[in-house]
Amino acid sequence: MNPNIKSRLKRTAVLSLAALCIGALIAFVQIQNENAAVTQKPGAPMAVAGVQIGGNFTLTDQGGNTVTEKNFAGKYKLIYFGFTFCPAVCPTELAKMTRALNMLGGKADAIQPLFITVDPDRDTPQIMGSYVKAFYPRLIGLTGTQAQIDAVLKSYRIYAKKVQTPEMSDYTMDHSSFIYLMSPDDTLIAIYRSEDTAEFIAEDIENKL
Ligand code: NI
């Protein structure tokens, strides 16, 4: 393919992904290497147009236990980043994730759903615990120190920022909203967006497991 067309296609793909994000800037519009190919090495995070997504993390689950990606070895992971005080987007996306998992029936056993907070100041393990229970029995809520959360947000290219205006009694979080499907060896398989339905996600996961 003509290299100009190729780089234009790459740029278009990145821009349409950005356009689909609700109320958030996306870190990965900044393509570090325009010429990098899309590569997928086993055991390594997928590189989307030269940008790596996913990687190691150290966080705390709702029981107060330290958890890394190794705790879910052998499992696919469905990961959503958000915060428990979120008025609309996060509960909608987590409910959708739950519906997709329910549609998968027994096949969902191969998947560990994770909810990682972008708001560790307020989302303590206790708060995460009571929140995730409301959605799906096997959903694990992960929080951590600000440095641990910053590191995982960076590796998954999640934008998150505190926002407060004078009329607000407390801050809210502006954040990107994606559901990531990761392979058992932590390779990115798919990114689902707000407009993807539970039916679409369930069918797509079924095809990819
Ligand atoms: Ni939210």
GROMACS .gro file of C-alpha atoms and ligand atoms in nm:
model
  210
    1MET     CA    1   0.000   0.000   0.000
    2ASN     CA    2   0.110   0.357  -0.069
    3PRO     CA    3   0.273   0.478   0.256
    4ASN     CA    4   0.077   0.805   0.247
    5ILE     CA    5  -0.256   0.625   0.229
    6LYS     CA    6  -0.143   0.389   0.500
    7SER     CA    7  -0.056   0.668   0.740
    8ARG     CA    8  -0.379   0.851   0.656
    9LEU     CA    9  -0.579   0.537   0.732
   10LYS     CA   10  -0.399   0.499   1.060
   11ARG     CA   11  -0.472   0.858   1.150
   12THR     CA   12  -0.839   0.819   1.056
   13ALA     CA   13  -0.870   0.508   1.272
   14VAL     CA   14  -0.724   0.690   1.570
   15LEU     CA   15  -0.939   0.998   1.514
   16SER     CA   16  -1.264   0.801   1.487
   17LEU     CA   17  -1.179   0.620   1.810
   18ALA     CA   18  -1.122   0.959   1.974
   19ALA     CA   19  -1.452   1.091   1.843
   20LEU     CA   20  -1.634   0.802   2.006
   21CYS     CA   21  -1.506   0.879   2.352
   22ILE     CA   22  -1.760   1.052   2.571
   23GLY     CA   23  -1.648   1.377   2.727
   24ALA     CA   24  -1.286   1.285   2.742
   25LEU     CA   25  -0.961   1.362   2.575
   26ILE     CA   26  -0.774   1.055   2.472
   27ALA     CA   27  -0.410   1.008   2.545
   28PHE     CA   28  -0.352   0.798   2.241
   29VAL     CA   29  -0.434   1.064   1.981
   30GLN     CA   30  -0.071   1.148   2.034
   31ILE     CA   31   0.087   0.895   1.811
   32GLN     CA   32   0.444   0.863   1.915
   33ASN     CA   33   0.557   0.684   1.603
   34GLU     CA   34   0.354   0.740   1.288
   35ASN     CA   35   0.533   0.464   1.102
   36ALA     CA   36   0.504   0.191   1.363
   37ALA     CA   37   0.308  -0.109   1.240
   38VAL     CA   38   0.030  -0.274   1.437
   39THR     CA   39   0.206  -0.562   1.603
   40GLN     CA   40   0.089  -0.831   1.837
   41LYS     CA   41   0.353  -1.044   2.000
   42PRO     CA   42   0.234  -1.323   2.230
   43GLY     CA   43   0.265  -1.215   2.590
   44ALA     CA   44   0.314  -0.849   2.497
   45PRO     CA   45   0.051  -0.576   2.491
   46MET     CA   46  -0.090  -0.501   2.146
   47ALA     CA   47   0.060  -0.196   1.982
   48VAL     CA   48  -0.210   0.015   1.818
   49ALA     CA   49  -0.041   0.245   1.569
   50GLY     CA   50   0.276   0.245   1.775
   51VAL     CA   51   0.103   0.281   2.111
   52GLN     CA   52   0.110  -0.005   2.362
   53ILE     CA   53  -0.206  -0.081   2.560
   54GLY     CA   54  -0.210  -0.287   2.876
   55GLY     CA   55   0.062  -0.417   3.101
   56ASN     CA   56   0.156  -0.507   3.454
   57PHE     CA   57  -0.020  -0.352   3.751
   58THR     CA   58  -0.018  -0.367   4.129
   59LEU     CA   59  -0.349  -0.269   4.292
   60THR     CA   60  -0.572  -0.345   4.592
   61ASP     CA   61  -0.895  -0.543   4.565
   62GLN     CA   62  -1.215  -0.486   4.765
   63GLY     CA   63  -1.090  -0.724   5.034
   64GLY     CA   64  -0.779  -0.510   5.088
   65ASN     CA   65  -0.551  -0.769   4.918
   66THR     CA   66  -0.264  -0.668   4.690
   67VAL     CA   67  -0.339  -0.789   4.340
   68THR     CA   68  -0.133  -0.796   4.021
   69GLU     CA   69  -0.219  -0.915   3.669
   70LYS     CA   70  -0.066  -1.251   3.774
   71ASN     CA   71  -0.362  -1.312   4.008
   72PHE     CA   72  -0.576  -1.361   3.696
   73ALA     CA   73  -0.332  -1.583   3.506
   74GLY     CA   74  -0.509  -1.809   3.257
   75LYS     CA   75  -0.820  -1.589   3.244
   76TYR     CA   76  -0.942  -1.346   2.987
   77LYS     CA   77  -1.002  -1.006   3.146
   78LEU     CA   78  -1.280  -0.761   3.077
   79ILE     CA   79  -1.165  -0.430   3.223
   80TYR     CA   80  -1.356  -0.107   3.276
   81PHE     CA   81  -1.209   0.208   3.428
   82GLY     CA   82  -1.439   0.449   3.611
   83PHE     CA   83  -1.542   0.564   3.959
   84THR     CA   84  -1.822   0.477   4.199
   85PHE     CA   85  -1.950   0.836   4.234
   86CYS     CA   86  -2.006   0.854   3.857
   87PRO     CA   87  -2.367   0.961   3.801
   88ALA     CA   88  -2.436   0.794   3.467
   89VAL     CA   89  -2.167   0.662   3.236
   90CYS     CA   90  -1.993   0.415   3.467
   91PRO     CA   91  -2.310   0.246   3.600
   92THR     CA   92  -2.444   0.222   3.243
   93GLU     CA   93  -2.124   0.061   3.114
   94LEU     CA   94  -2.091  -0.178   3.410
   95ALA     CA   95  -2.455  -0.283   3.373
   96LYS     CA   96  -2.387  -0.345   3.004
   97MET     CA   97  -2.078  -0.550   3.087
   98THR     CA   98  -2.291  -0.757   3.328
   99ARG     CA   99  -2.557  -0.816   3.062
  100ALA     CA  100  -2.291  -0.927   2.812
  101LEU     CA  101  -2.142  -1.169   3.067
  102ASN     CA  102  -2.486  -1.309   3.148
  103MET     CA  103  -2.552  -1.364   2.776
  104LEU     CA  104  -2.230  -1.565   2.754
  105GLY     CA  105  -2.361  -1.814   3.010
  106GLY     CA  106  -2.098  -2.073   3.113
  107LYS     CA  107  -1.844  -1.925   2.869
  108ALA     CA  108  -1.820  -1.622   3.099
  109ASP     CA  109  -1.630  -1.845   3.344
  110ALA     CA  110  -1.319  -1.794   3.127
  111ILE     CA  111  -1.340  -1.419   3.188
  112GLN     CA  112  -1.247  -1.219   3.496
  113PRO     CA  113  -1.433  -0.886   3.495
  114LEU     CA  114  -1.243  -0.599   3.661
  115PHE     CA  115  -1.352  -0.248   3.756
  116ILE     CA  116  -1.050  -0.023   3.814
  117THR     CA  117  -1.114   0.313   3.976
  118VAL     CA  118  -0.986   0.641   3.833
  119ASP     CA  119  -1.070   0.807   4.169
  120PRO     CA  120  -0.861   0.635   4.440
  121ASP     CA  121  -0.910   0.930   4.682
  122ARG     CA  122  -1.276   0.839   4.734
  123ASP     CA  123  -1.291   0.479   4.612
  124THR     CA  124  -1.161   0.285   4.910
  125PRO     CA  125  -1.165  -0.098   4.899
  126GLN     CA  126  -1.483  -0.092   5.113
  127ILE     CA  127  -1.665   0.146   4.879
  128MET     CA  128  -1.550  -0.055   4.575
  129GLY     CA  129  -1.673  -0.374   4.742
  130SER     CA  130  -2.028  -0.259   4.800
  131TYR     CA  131  -2.039  -0.099   4.453
  132VAL     CA  132  -1.924  -0.400   4.247
  133LYS     CA  133  -2.160  -0.634   4.434
  134ALA     CA  134  -2.452  -0.437   4.289
  135PHE     CA  135  -2.349  -0.532   3.935
  136TYR     CA  136  -2.206  -0.881   3.899
  137PRO     CA  137  -2.113  -1.139   4.164
  138ARG     CA  138  -1.764  -1.204   4.022
  139LEU     CA  139  -1.680  -0.841   3.940
  140ILE     CA  140  -1.361  -0.741   4.121
  141GLY     CA  141  -1.312  -0.376   4.215
  142LEU     CA  142  -0.954  -0.251   4.218
  143THR     CA  143  -0.815   0.064   4.376
  144GLY     CA  144  -0.469   0.166   4.495
  145THR     CA  145  -0.243   0.455   4.576
  146GLN     CA  146  -0.256   0.750   4.338
  147ALA     CA  147   0.081   0.639   4.198
  148GLN     CA  148  -0.045   0.283   4.135
  149ILE     CA  149  -0.361   0.414   3.968
  150ASP     CA  150  -0.161   0.664   3.760
  151ALA     CA  151   0.060   0.380   3.637
  152VAL     CA  152  -0.229   0.154   3.532
  153LEU     CA  153  -0.414   0.446   3.366
  154LYS     CA  154  -0.101   0.527   3.172
  155SER     CA  155  -0.046   0.171   3.051
  156TYR     CA  156  -0.411   0.139   2.942
  157ARG     CA  157  -0.413   0.491   2.788
  158ILE     CA  158  -0.702   0.605   3.005
  159TYR     CA  159  -0.758   0.975   3.046
  160ALA     CA  160  -0.891   1.081   3.389
  161LYS     CA  161  -0.903   1.423   3.549
  162LYS     CA  162  -1.071   1.578   3.855
  163VAL     CA  163  -1.324   1.846   3.761
  164GLN     CA  164  -1.487   2.089   4.001
  165THR     CA  165  -1.691   2.401   3.937
  166PRO     CA  166  -1.807   2.648   4.208
  167GLU     CA  167  -2.166   2.518   4.204
  168MET     CA  168  -2.054   2.157   4.267
  169SER     CA  169  -2.041   2.041   4.629
  170ASP     CA  170  -1.774   1.784   4.542
  171TYR     CA  171  -1.554   1.710   4.242
  172THR     CA  172  -1.635   1.468   3.964
  173MET     CA  173  -1.403   1.281   3.728
  174ASP     CA  174  -1.381   1.339   3.357
  175HIS     CA  175  -1.257   1.011   3.212
  176SER     CA  176  -1.242   0.796   2.900
  177SER     CA  177  -1.494   0.515   2.886
  178PHE     CA  178  -1.382   0.192   2.721
  179ILE     CA  179  -1.423  -0.177   2.802
  180TYR     CA  180  -1.102  -0.366   2.723
  181LEU     CA  181  -1.094  -0.737   2.646
  182MET     CA  182  -0.750  -0.873   2.733
  183SER     CA  183  -0.621  -1.222   2.657
  184PRO     CA  184  -0.495  -1.458   2.932
  185ASP     CA  185  -0.141  -1.343   2.846
  186ASP     CA  186  -0.241  -0.974   2.875
  187THR     CA  187  -0.262  -0.897   2.506
  188LEU     CA  188  -0.529  -0.650   2.398
  189ILE     CA  189  -0.800  -0.832   2.199
  190ALA     CA  190  -1.075  -0.573   2.169
  191ILE     CA  191  -1.188  -0.229   2.283
  192TYR     CA  192  -1.563  -0.177   2.326
  193ARG     CA  193  -1.707   0.171   2.319
  194SER     CA  194  -2.013   0.332   2.476
  195GLU     CA  195  -2.225   0.273   2.166
  196ASP     CA  196  -2.147  -0.100   2.151
  197THR     CA  197  -2.446  -0.291   2.285
  198ALA     CA  198  -2.434  -0.581   2.532
  199GLU     CA  199  -2.550  -0.808   2.247
  200PHE     CA  200  -2.265  -0.695   2.024
  201ILE     CA  201  -2.008  -0.734   2.302
  202ALA     CA  202  -2.131  -1.084   2.397
  203GLU     CA  203  -2.126  -1.200   2.035
  204ASP     CA  204  -1.785  -1.049   1.971
  205ILE     CA  205  -1.636  -1.205   2.286
  206GLU     CA  206  -1.786  -1.542   2.192
  207ASN     CA  207  -1.612  -1.520   1.853
  208LYS     CA  208  -1.281  -1.426   2.012
  209LEU     CA  209  -1.253  -1.667   2.305
  210NI      NI  210  -1.790   0.755   3.475
   0.00000   0.00000   0.00000
